[in-house]
XYZ file of C-alpha atoms in Angstrom:
596
model
C 11.762 -27.344 42.385
C 10.051 -26.273 39.019
C 6.782 -24.909 38.421
C 4.494 -26.388 35.946
C 5.419 -26.392 32.295
C 8.906 -25.052 33.261
C 12.167 -26.674 32.165
C 15.877 -26.407 33.507
C 18.434 -25.462 31.380
C 19.910 -28.990 31.440
C 16.138 -30.123 29.766
C 16.172 -27.470 27.042
C 17.621 -28.489 23.895
C 17.934 -25.193 21.864
C 17.067 -24.601 18.393
C 20.393 -24.828 15.982
C 22.686 -22.214 14.999
C 23.742 -22.583 11.259
C 27.860 -22.863 10.648
C 29.648 -19.499 9.220
C 30.005 -21.784 5.947
C 26.428 -22.657 5.679
C 25.223 -18.568 6.667
C 27.391 -17.651 4.216
C 25.936 -20.155 1.463
C 22.554 -18.980 2.682
C 23.405 -15.527 1.753
C 24.369 -16.389 -1.460
C 21.063 -18.230 -1.936
C 19.240 -15.152 -1.207
C 21.177 -13.275 -3.200
C 21.135 -14.954 -6.276
C 17.861 -14.459 -7.424
C 18.751 -10.562 -7.407
C 21.832 -10.533 -9.332
C 21.088 -7.491 -11.542
C 19.855 -5.543 -8.431
C 22.985 -6.204 -7.217
C 25.052 -5.421 -10.174
C 23.406 -1.916 -10.553
C 23.511 -1.192 -7.229
C 27.267 -1.696 -7.007
C 28.138 -0.345 -10.467
C 26.630 2.970 -9.154
C 28.667 2.805 -5.964
C 31.606 2.312 -7.980
C 31.016 5.195 -10.537
C 30.066 7.605 -7.060
C 33.371 6.602 -4.995
C 36.048 6.699 -8.742
C 34.335 10.144 -9.284
C 34.883 11.258 -5.840
C 38.479 10.436 -5.917
C 38.834 13.207 -8.242
C 38.851 15.618 -5.412
C 42.054 15.234 -3.756
C 43.904 15.887 -7.362
C 42.102 18.854 -8.013
C 42.897 20.277 -4.384
C 46.539 19.404 -5.192
C 46.236 21.352 -8.742
C 45.070 24.265 -6.330
C 48.103 24.231 -4.295
C 50.628 23.975 -7.132
C 48.480 27.154 -8.564
C 48.853 28.836 -5.253
C 52.542 28.086 -4.399
C 53.731 28.674 -8.497
C 51.708 32.259 -7.910
C 50.018 31.655 -11.457
C 47.067 34.020 -12.380
C 43.589 33.654 -10.357
C 41.920 32.796 -13.581
C 43.908 29.308 -13.374
C 41.544 28.734 -10.341
C 38.436 28.819 -12.073
C 38.415 25.521 -14.137
C 39.432 23.403 -10.889
C 36.586 24.852 -8.627
C 33.927 24.205 -11.127
C 35.645 21.041 -11.576
C 35.128 20.391 -7.610
C 31.990 21.376 -7.756
C 30.465 18.859 -10.663
C 32.354 16.293 -8.975
C 30.432 17.036 -5.676
C 27.171 17.270 -7.726
C 27.717 14.020 -9.876
C 29.018 11.939 -6.857
C 26.181 12.921 -4.661
C 23.338 11.912 -7.012
C 24.944 8.331 -8.038
C 25.782 7.733 -4.203
C 22.292 8.490 -3.820
C 21.250 5.955 -6.349
C 23.427 3.390 -5.402
C 22.642 3.530 -1.850
C 18.883 3.114 -2.627
C 19.455 0.142 -5.034
C 21.532 -1.820 -2.015
C 19.414 -0.732 0.236
C 16.598 -2.144 -1.661
C 18.478 -5.528 -2.282
C 19.293 -5.542 1.246
C 15.314 -5.367 2.021
C 14.419 -7.995 -0.588
C 16.627 -10.423 0.702
C 15.650 -9.791 4.536
C 12.030 -9.836 3.900
C 12.566 -13.134 1.887
C 14.245 -14.505 5.024
C 11.734 -13.277 7.191
C 9.672 -15.326 5.059
C 11.078 -18.679 5.321
C 12.211 -17.927 8.987
C 8.417 -18.157 9.692
C 7.463 -20.326 7.277
C 9.703 -22.805 9.494
C 9.054 -21.762 12.988
C 5.426 -22.436 12.010
C 6.136 -26.102 10.641
C 8.283 -26.813 13.651
C 6.788 -29.780 15.800
C 5.174 -28.501 19.052
C 7.296 -30.690 21.189
C 10.478 -29.155 19.547
C 9.723 -25.778 20.273
C 8.623 -26.651 23.978
C 11.762 -28.718 24.432
C 13.734 -25.374 23.313
C 11.809 -23.215 25.564
C 9.780 -20.126 24.249
C 12.388 -17.821 25.072
C 14.766 -19.132 22.293
C 12.529 -18.577 19.856
C 11.179 -15.408 21.103
C 14.843 -13.980 21.046
C 15.724 -14.923 17.499
C 12.199 -13.393 16.147
C 12.877 -10.212 18.202
C 16.446 -9.043 18.714
C 18.024 -11.413 16.182
C 15.483 -10.539 13.200
C 15.880 -6.583 14.581
C 19.684 -6.779 14.352
C 19.959 -8.067 11.253
C 17.401 -5.533 9.626
C 19.207 -2.887 11.198
C 22.664 -4.200 9.589
C 20.720 -4.133 6.294
C 19.315 -1.484 6.112
C 22.520 0.995 7.774
C 25.530 -1.356 7.861
C 25.327 -3.122 4.397
C 25.089 0.001 2.397
C 27.818 1.787 4.335
C 30.218 -1.485 4.318
C 30.013 -1.651 0.452
C 30.625 2.100 0.014
C 33.508 2.054 2.395
C 35.005 -1.109 1.250
C 35.231 0.674 -2.527
C 36.635 4.054 -1.108
C 39.089 2.185 0.496
C 40.400 -0.048 -2.461
C 39.973 2.405 -4.682
C 41.566 5.279 -3.147
C 44.902 2.869 -2.493
C 44.643 2.528 -6.345
C 44.606 6.270 -6.374
C 47.792 6.688 -4.206
C 49.258 4.488 -6.802
C 48.633 6.425 -9.696
C 50.019 9.588 -7.550
C 53.199 7.654 -7.024
C 53.841 4.154 -5.672
C 55.903 5.233 -2.710
C 52.942 6.695 -1.736
C 51.143 3.595 -1.397
C 54.202 1.737 0.319
C 53.653 4.471 2.961
C 50.092 4.156 3.489
C 50.316 0.185 3.801
C 52.433 0.973 7.125
C 49.058 1.205 8.742
C 47.744 -2.097 7.339
C 49.736 -4.675 9.267
C 48.014 -3.239 12.453
C 44.743 -2.467 11.210
C 44.898 -6.200 9.726
C 45.810 -7.466 13.066
C 43.612 -5.504 14.776
C 40.472 -6.735 12.334
C 41.507 -10.652 12.778
C 41.743 -10.358 16.819
C 38.528 -8.580 16.930
C 36.715 -11.057 15.019
C 38.217 -13.586 16.713
C 36.808 -12.373 19.942
C 33.584 -10.943 18.852
C 31.816 -13.814 17.259
C 32.091 -16.384 20.294
C 30.995 -13.450 22.321
C 28.045 -12.066 20.476
C 26.897 -16.113 20.158
C 27.030 -16.368 23.926
C 25.246 -12.803 24.224
C 22.429 -14.148 22.038
C 22.077 -17.523 24.204
C 22.411 -15.632 27.869
C 19.588 -12.752 26.398
C 17.337 -15.987 25.318
C 17.709 -17.978 28.436
C 16.901 -14.010 30.184
C 13.978 -14.145 28.409
C 12.766 -17.696 29.271
C 13.292 -16.934 32.692
C 11.210 -13.999 32.375
C 8.668 -15.724 30.838
C 8.554 -18.860 33.347
C 8.541 -16.544 36.142
C 5.434 -13.947 34.786
C 3.629 -16.701 32.840
C 3.588 -18.942 36.153
C 3.382 -16.036 39.004
C 0.584 -17.704 40.178
C 2.081 -20.964 40.929
C 4.756 -19.496 41.983
C 3.410 -17.300 44.685
C 1.317 -20.400 45.601
C 4.731 -22.566 46.702
C 6.287 -19.571 48.025
C 9.165 -19.452 45.229
C 9.407 -15.761 44.768
C 12.883 -15.854 46.200
C 14.351 -18.606 44.126
C 12.902 -17.302 40.858
C 14.068 -13.753 41.754
C 17.117 -15.510 42.322
C 16.943 -16.800 39.075
C 16.274 -13.597 36.665
C 18.868 -11.733 38.741
C 21.321 -14.486 37.632
C 20.728 -14.853 34.028
C 20.022 -11.180 33.893
C 23.687 -10.539 35.505
C 25.281 -13.358 32.939
C 23.647 -11.054 29.999
C 25.034 -8.016 31.443
C 28.514 -9.438 31.843
C 28.814 -10.372 28.519
C 27.411 -6.929 27.017
C 30.316 -5.443 29.408
C 32.851 -7.737 28.333
C 31.724 -6.227 24.722
C 31.882 -2.664 25.128
C 35.464 -3.432 26.537
C 36.390 -5.065 23.914
C 35.042 -2.620 21.383
C 37.434 0.239 23.428
C 40.357 -1.855 22.688
C 39.521 -2.121 19.347
C 39.471 1.452 18.958
C 42.316 2.124 20.526
C 44.611 -0.191 18.351
C 42.976 1.662 14.922
C 44.504 5.069 16.424
C 47.939 3.666 16.349
C 47.478 2.499 12.932
C 46.278 5.550 11.763
C 49.251 8.074 13.350
C 51.770 5.457 11.723
C 49.904 5.401 8.341
C 50.017 9.368 8.432
C 53.144 9.782 9.587
C 54.766 7.281 6.754
C 52.839 9.362 4.181
C 54.175 12.872 5.471
C 57.558 11.832 5.631
C 57.587 10.178 2.266
C 55.891 13.262 0.977
C 58.649 15.688 2.230
C 61.346 13.335 0.665
C 59.825 13.487 -2.395
C 59.094 17.181 -2.599
C 62.898 18.122 -1.121
C 64.043 15.376 -4.135
C 61.964 17.030 -6.718
C 60.348 13.915 -7.644
C 56.684 15.115 -6.676
C 55.111 18.534 -6.315
C 54.099 19.820 -3.264
C 50.145 19.633 -4.659
C 51.059 16.060 -5.454
C 52.309 15.633 -1.695
C 49.033 17.639 -0.999
C 47.235 14.839 -2.672
C 48.638 12.153 -1.150
C 48.544 13.491 2.239
C 44.372 14.146 1.326
C 43.997 10.600 0.193
C 45.403 9.197 3.152
C 43.362 11.260 5.665
C 40.032 10.342 3.433
C 40.895 6.448 4.216
C 40.381 7.510 7.617
C 36.914 7.478 7.266
C 35.728 4.581 5.198
C 38.732 2.558 7.196
C 37.160 3.097 10.656
C 33.304 2.640 9.303
C 34.294 -0.454 7.813
C 36.418 -1.468 10.886
C 33.766 0.013 13.228
C 30.947 -1.793 11.197
C 32.687 -4.682 11.790
C 31.296 -4.981 15.533
C 27.642 -4.640 13.906
C 28.036 -7.305 10.924
C 29.270 -9.431 13.817
C 26.480 -8.978 15.853
C 24.296 -9.345 12.598
C 26.089 -12.163 11.635
C 25.642 -13.920 14.763
C 21.812 -13.167 14.927
C 21.897 -14.357 10.973
C 23.688 -17.575 11.783
C 20.464 -18.696 14.566
C 17.678 -17.432 11.490
C 19.481 -19.407 9.052
C 19.625 -22.957 11.823
C 16.136 -22.660 12.081
C 15.489 -22.059 8.229
C 17.372 -24.909 7.838
C 15.410 -27.155 10.370
C 14.170 -30.443 8.553
C 10.551 -29.932 8.073
C 8.599 -32.823 9.532
C 7.096 -35.344 6.898
C 3.838 -35.903 6.502
C 2.588 -39.473 7.075
C 0.818 -41.391 4.459
C -2.793 -41.290 4.382
C -5.244 -43.161 1.909
C -8.362 -41.951 3.118
C -9.986 -38.319 1.908
C -8.008 -35.619 3.705
C -10.408 -32.675 2.513
C -13.969 -33.358 3.964
C -15.534 -34.911 6.412
C -17.596 -37.601 4.156
C -15.150 -40.128 4.684
C -14.180 -39.841 8.428
C -11.795 -42.307 10.014
C -11.495 -44.310 13.293
C -8.927 -42.910 15.973
C -7.234 -45.503 17.697
C -4.870 -45.243 20.604
C -2.919 -47.977 21.289
C -0.671 -48.469 24.930
C 0.102 -44.810 24.458
C 2.229 -43.248 27.103
C 3.230 -39.550 27.149
C 6.091 -37.459 29.723
C 7.049 -34.008 28.937
C 9.833 -34.588 31.548
C 11.548 -37.912 31.841
C 10.751 -39.850 34.732
C 7.388 -38.055 34.972
C 4.591 -39.337 32.689
C 1.174 -37.896 32.066
C -0.311 -40.847 30.370
C 0.036 -44.583 31.384
C -0.798 -47.061 28.844
C -3.831 -45.576 27.148
C -6.148 -48.098 25.248
C -8.989 -46.306 23.081
C -10.552 -46.696 19.975
C -12.916 -43.810 18.398
C -15.172 -44.797 15.684
C -16.286 -43.259 12.364
C -18.140 -40.700 13.247
C -18.521 -41.494 16.639
C -18.362 -38.468 19.314
C -16.806 -39.564 22.118
C -16.237 -36.806 25.643
C -12.985 -37.449 27.496
C -13.672 -35.849 31.078
C -11.965 -36.163 34.608
C -10.522 -33.746 37.144
C -7.630 -31.112 36.578
C -4.388 -32.903 35.688
C -5.737 -36.295 34.491
C -3.970 -35.911 31.103
C -7.170 -34.852 28.959
C -5.229 -31.915 27.158
C -2.135 -34.285 26.674
C -4.057 -37.015 25.114
C -5.804 -34.311 22.726
C -2.854 -33.245 21.525
C -1.832 -36.535 20.684
C -4.540 -37.250 18.380
C -4.239 -33.439 16.944
C -0.784 -34.541 16.111
C 0.971 -31.872 17.887
C 2.885 -34.542 19.893
C 4.248 -38.032 18.808
C 3.386 -40.327 22.044
C 6.708 -41.571 24.041
C 5.310 -45.293 23.675
C 2.552 -46.913 21.921
C 1.140 -45.346 18.940
C -1.760 -43.055 17.656
C -3.570 -44.298 14.746
C -6.084 -41.751 12.572
C -7.464 -43.632 9.643
C -4.288 -46.443 9.277
C -1.464 -43.474 9.929
C -0.186 -41.542 12.442
C -1.668 -38.121 12.950
C 0.489 -34.917 12.019
C -0.370 -31.286 12.955
C 0.296 -30.218 9.219
C -1.456 -32.970 7.578
C -4.850 -31.235 7.736
C -6.679 -34.437 8.624
C -7.069 -33.289 12.614
C -8.626 -30.148 13.111
C -8.268 -29.009 16.860
C -9.910 -25.850 18.620
C -8.514 -25.216 21.925
C -9.776 -22.944 24.951
C -7.487 -20.378 24.064
C -8.436 -18.908 20.521
C -6.332 -16.090 18.664
C -8.565 -13.597 16.773
C -5.604 -12.494 13.909
C -5.646 -8.953 13.089
C -7.396 -7.540 9.920
C -10.405 -7.805 8.215
C -12.854 -10.947 9.514
C -13.149 -12.143 6.116
C -9.288 -12.983 6.128
C -9.552 -14.234 9.225
C -11.978 -16.997 8.058
C -9.986 -17.779 4.976
C -7.297 -18.587 6.823
C -8.766 -22.109 6.722
C -10.152 -21.713 3.049
C -8.058 -19.161 0.978
C -10.390 -19.741 -2.022
C -13.788 -19.587 0.109
C -16.334 -16.831 -1.505
C -18.451 -15.031 0.727
C -21.267 -17.220 0.230
C -19.508 -20.158 1.848
C -18.102 -17.713 4.391
C -21.659 -16.591 5.389
C -22.872 -20.111 5.113
C -20.251 -21.197 8.059
C -20.950 -18.377 10.314
C -24.791 -19.086 10.014
C -24.147 -22.543 10.733
C -22.190 -21.611 14.151
C -24.982 -18.997 14.721
C -22.118 -16.249 14.200
C -23.887 -14.643 11.098
C -25.916 -12.239 12.902
C -23.275 -10.562 14.822
C -20.824 -10.785 12.091
C -23.156 -8.852 9.758
C -24.223 -6.342 12.607
C -20.248 -5.285 12.647
C -19.771 -1.750 11.483
C -18.241 -2.814 8.225
C -19.840 -6.018 8.051
C -17.222 -9.106 6.938
C -14.964 -6.439 6.079
C -14.745 -5.199 9.579
C -10.775 -5.115 11.119
C -10.997 -7.456 14.323
C -8.181 -8.224 16.584
C -5.083 -6.211 17.541
C -6.006 -2.608 16.632
C -9.409 -3.462 15.238
C -12.881 -4.332 16.711
C -12.528 -6.786 19.928
C -14.432 -9.779 19.977
C -15.729 -11.495 23.080
C -14.687 -14.911 24.178
C -17.692 -16.597 22.925
C -17.726 -14.835 19.689
C -14.373 -15.677 18.985
C -14.655 -19.379 19.653
C -17.575 -19.211 17.161
C -15.045 -17.734 14.799
C -12.644 -20.579 15.728
C -15.575 -23.293 15.001
C -16.354 -21.222 11.586
C -12.879 -21.479 10.682
C -13.015 -25.365 11.563
C -16.155 -25.912 9.105
C -13.790 -24.268 6.308
C -11.130 -26.459 7.277
C -13.560 -29.487 7.025
C -11.183 -31.846 8.673
C -12.785 -35.619 8.885
C -11.503 -35.865 12.235
C -12.244 -32.893 15.132
C -10.456 -32.552 18.713
C -12.158 -29.826 20.862
C -10.113 -29.274 24.069
C -11.937 -27.191 26.362
C -12.901 -25.196 23.288
C -16.355 -23.864 24.498
C -15.210 -22.819 28.506
C -14.366 -19.415 27.886
C -17.931 -18.518 27.371
C -20.020 -17.491 30.252
C -23.402 -19.174 31.526
C -25.101 -16.762 29.101
C -23.140 -17.810 26.118
C -22.260 -21.485 27.068
C -25.652 -22.833 25.620
C -25.135 -21.148 22.575
C -21.505 -22.297 21.946
C -22.704 -26.050 22.315
C -24.971 -25.319 19.685
C -22.370 -24.325 17.713
C -19.887 -26.905 18.423
C -22.522 -29.646 17.970
C -23.035 -28.086 14.325
C -19.355 -28.250 13.868
C -19.115 -31.685 14.790
C -21.696 -33.222 12.880
C -20.794 -36.157 10.621
C -17.182 -36.160 11.962
C -15.229 -38.436 14.071
C -14.545 -36.325 17.253
C -12.909 -36.220 20.426
C -14.396 -33.379 22.980
C -12.425 -32.499 26.192
C -15.422 -31.449 28.178
C -15.414 -28.645 30.475
C -19.185 -28.854 30.840
C -20.484 -32.498 31.596
C -23.569 -31.477 29.582
C -21.122 -32.053 26.562
C -20.315 -35.414 28.064
C -24.382 -36.510 28.363
C -24.913 -35.406 24.409
C -21.784 -37.569 23.501
C -22.052 -41.191 22.158
C -19.873 -42.020 24.535
C -17.893 -41.092 27.889
C -13.965 -41.772 28.439
C -13.021 -40.815 31.940
C -9.434 -40.446 32.550
C -7.718 -40.574 36.119
C -3.717 -40.054 36.537
C -3.224 -40.677 33.041
C -5.563 -43.727 32.582
C -8.728 -44.953 31.264
C -11.011 -45.863 34.479
C -14.230 -45.745 32.502
C -15.615 -45.912 29.372
C -19.400 -46.326 28.085
C -22.981 -44.127 27.555
C -23.899 -41.156 30.127
C -26.478 -43.425 31.454
C -24.454 -46.730 31.454
C -21.778 -44.543 33.530
C -24.433 -43.002 35.693
C -25.847 -46.309 36.377
C -22.796 -48.265 37.352
C -22.035 -45.349 40.075
C -18.321 -45.091 39.574
C -16.072 -41.959 39.169
C -18.119 -40.513 36.409
C -21.394 -40.796 38.491
C -19.622 -38.874 41.376
C -18.357 -36.200 38.827
C -21.712 -35.744 37.329
C -23.497 -35.576 40.856
C -21.034 -32.645 41.930
C -21.151 -30.734 38.961
C -25.135 -31.047 38.506
C -25.354 -29.889 42.167
C -23.704 -27.020 41.961
C -25.600 -26.043 38.944
C -29.005 -24.301 38.740
C -31.924 -26.440 37.255
C -32.013 -24.289 34.038
C -28.278 -24.960 33.140
C -28.926 -29.172 33.237
C -29.501 -30.701 29.885
């Protein structure tokens, strides 16, 4: 048994994950506009690494000076040179790492923008089908993993790779036989890297999916806590949380075991390579082909490879984890944007308010469990229709269909001759749950019309009766509201939403219990604000209070997903049907002062 709004694993269709080839292509596309910055950063890294490679020959030279019992003055130049190498390498490394980090942050910022832009444009039905846990895991954990890799792994990996390549070249310059000895470690390291990548990539991908499933189950359980308790499903939900948490932990422990085996194989490669270089140095010195200083430099070169090789291979762990997260982000970025339906009317003002027509509309969130059944409804231009019915009648679902948040499973919804779309600006929707964005109040209002001046903002607030309290805020319209700022009460947040609606100026408006959060003291004021916001527009109002229905041009009654009555308030009261029963039950519970 599932609680309301909950989906089983088989019903979920997770958001896509990009293929490795597509992920690499996406990275190239993001890097392309910043080729100059990339060249400068990596050029400085090459310079820093090249200068640093002078350290081992200088130390070898010092060894030769000592073994040959030369004058102590002969040590002055190599010691000064070592100090100079340290200074130049430190400065160029810092500059190179800074530019590479800037490149990474710039590309990451662009990726975040693309991800958020596309995530916000995805159809609500698509997100609901995937489950909020999947998107939440991508927004939080995957973005965090990629960000950590960009800030730490990317610069270090670049420096390590350069150090490895240039150090091997320096070994060849000393004597090609030292290079061959050092390459003894390469087959073990290469095999270890391939083995790790082959096992790590699918493992981390599974871990991401398991984490998303775990978060989804936690959201379902906590969000539906009341329903879970009401139906006595605590044990069942606890079992589900435990199972998904255990699956996530098991995958994490598999990753830990994989990493431990990875390190063990690396140590074997290091010992084998160092032994080969030391033996080669011994043989060359004994035969007179190399000095002790040269053999020392070769051993130091190989020993200096321990750090970058281990860093590169260790960062391979972070890279694989970040790559799995990056593929999940690119998968969302590549989701096709929904095409806005063609509409020939006026999209920007209420002057050309169109009609709304629903023809044989049926809809189900879960196959076999329809919420609406063959609904036929027409809302004439500039007509205000109130939608009433008991809880579960399908009112909110019908409102979402008109607003374009969902497409009906059967039938058709027409707004001005086209199917509505949530992104076309034709239909404005205000729901019971209103979000106040963190930031200055003026910025919150300008989300609806970015070019609006202060006078237009004041006019919108005044129309919904909010100008008085808005100007009374500590810094007026520049006061920071939302999280971390001035908290707005529920009725003021709804007034703000209605003001945004006026600024957006859609020709069709859907209010889904938009004034339900107000207490008795604010209800009348919010109803008046809604009245002003709806003036001159085609409107569908899901009525929380039947006083709103009484003020509408027409009332439509839903019951079990079907239209059972339609008419004016007076006509339906006279008919004595379901609406009359609802009205008498509602008005009997109200004080006389609350009646219209």
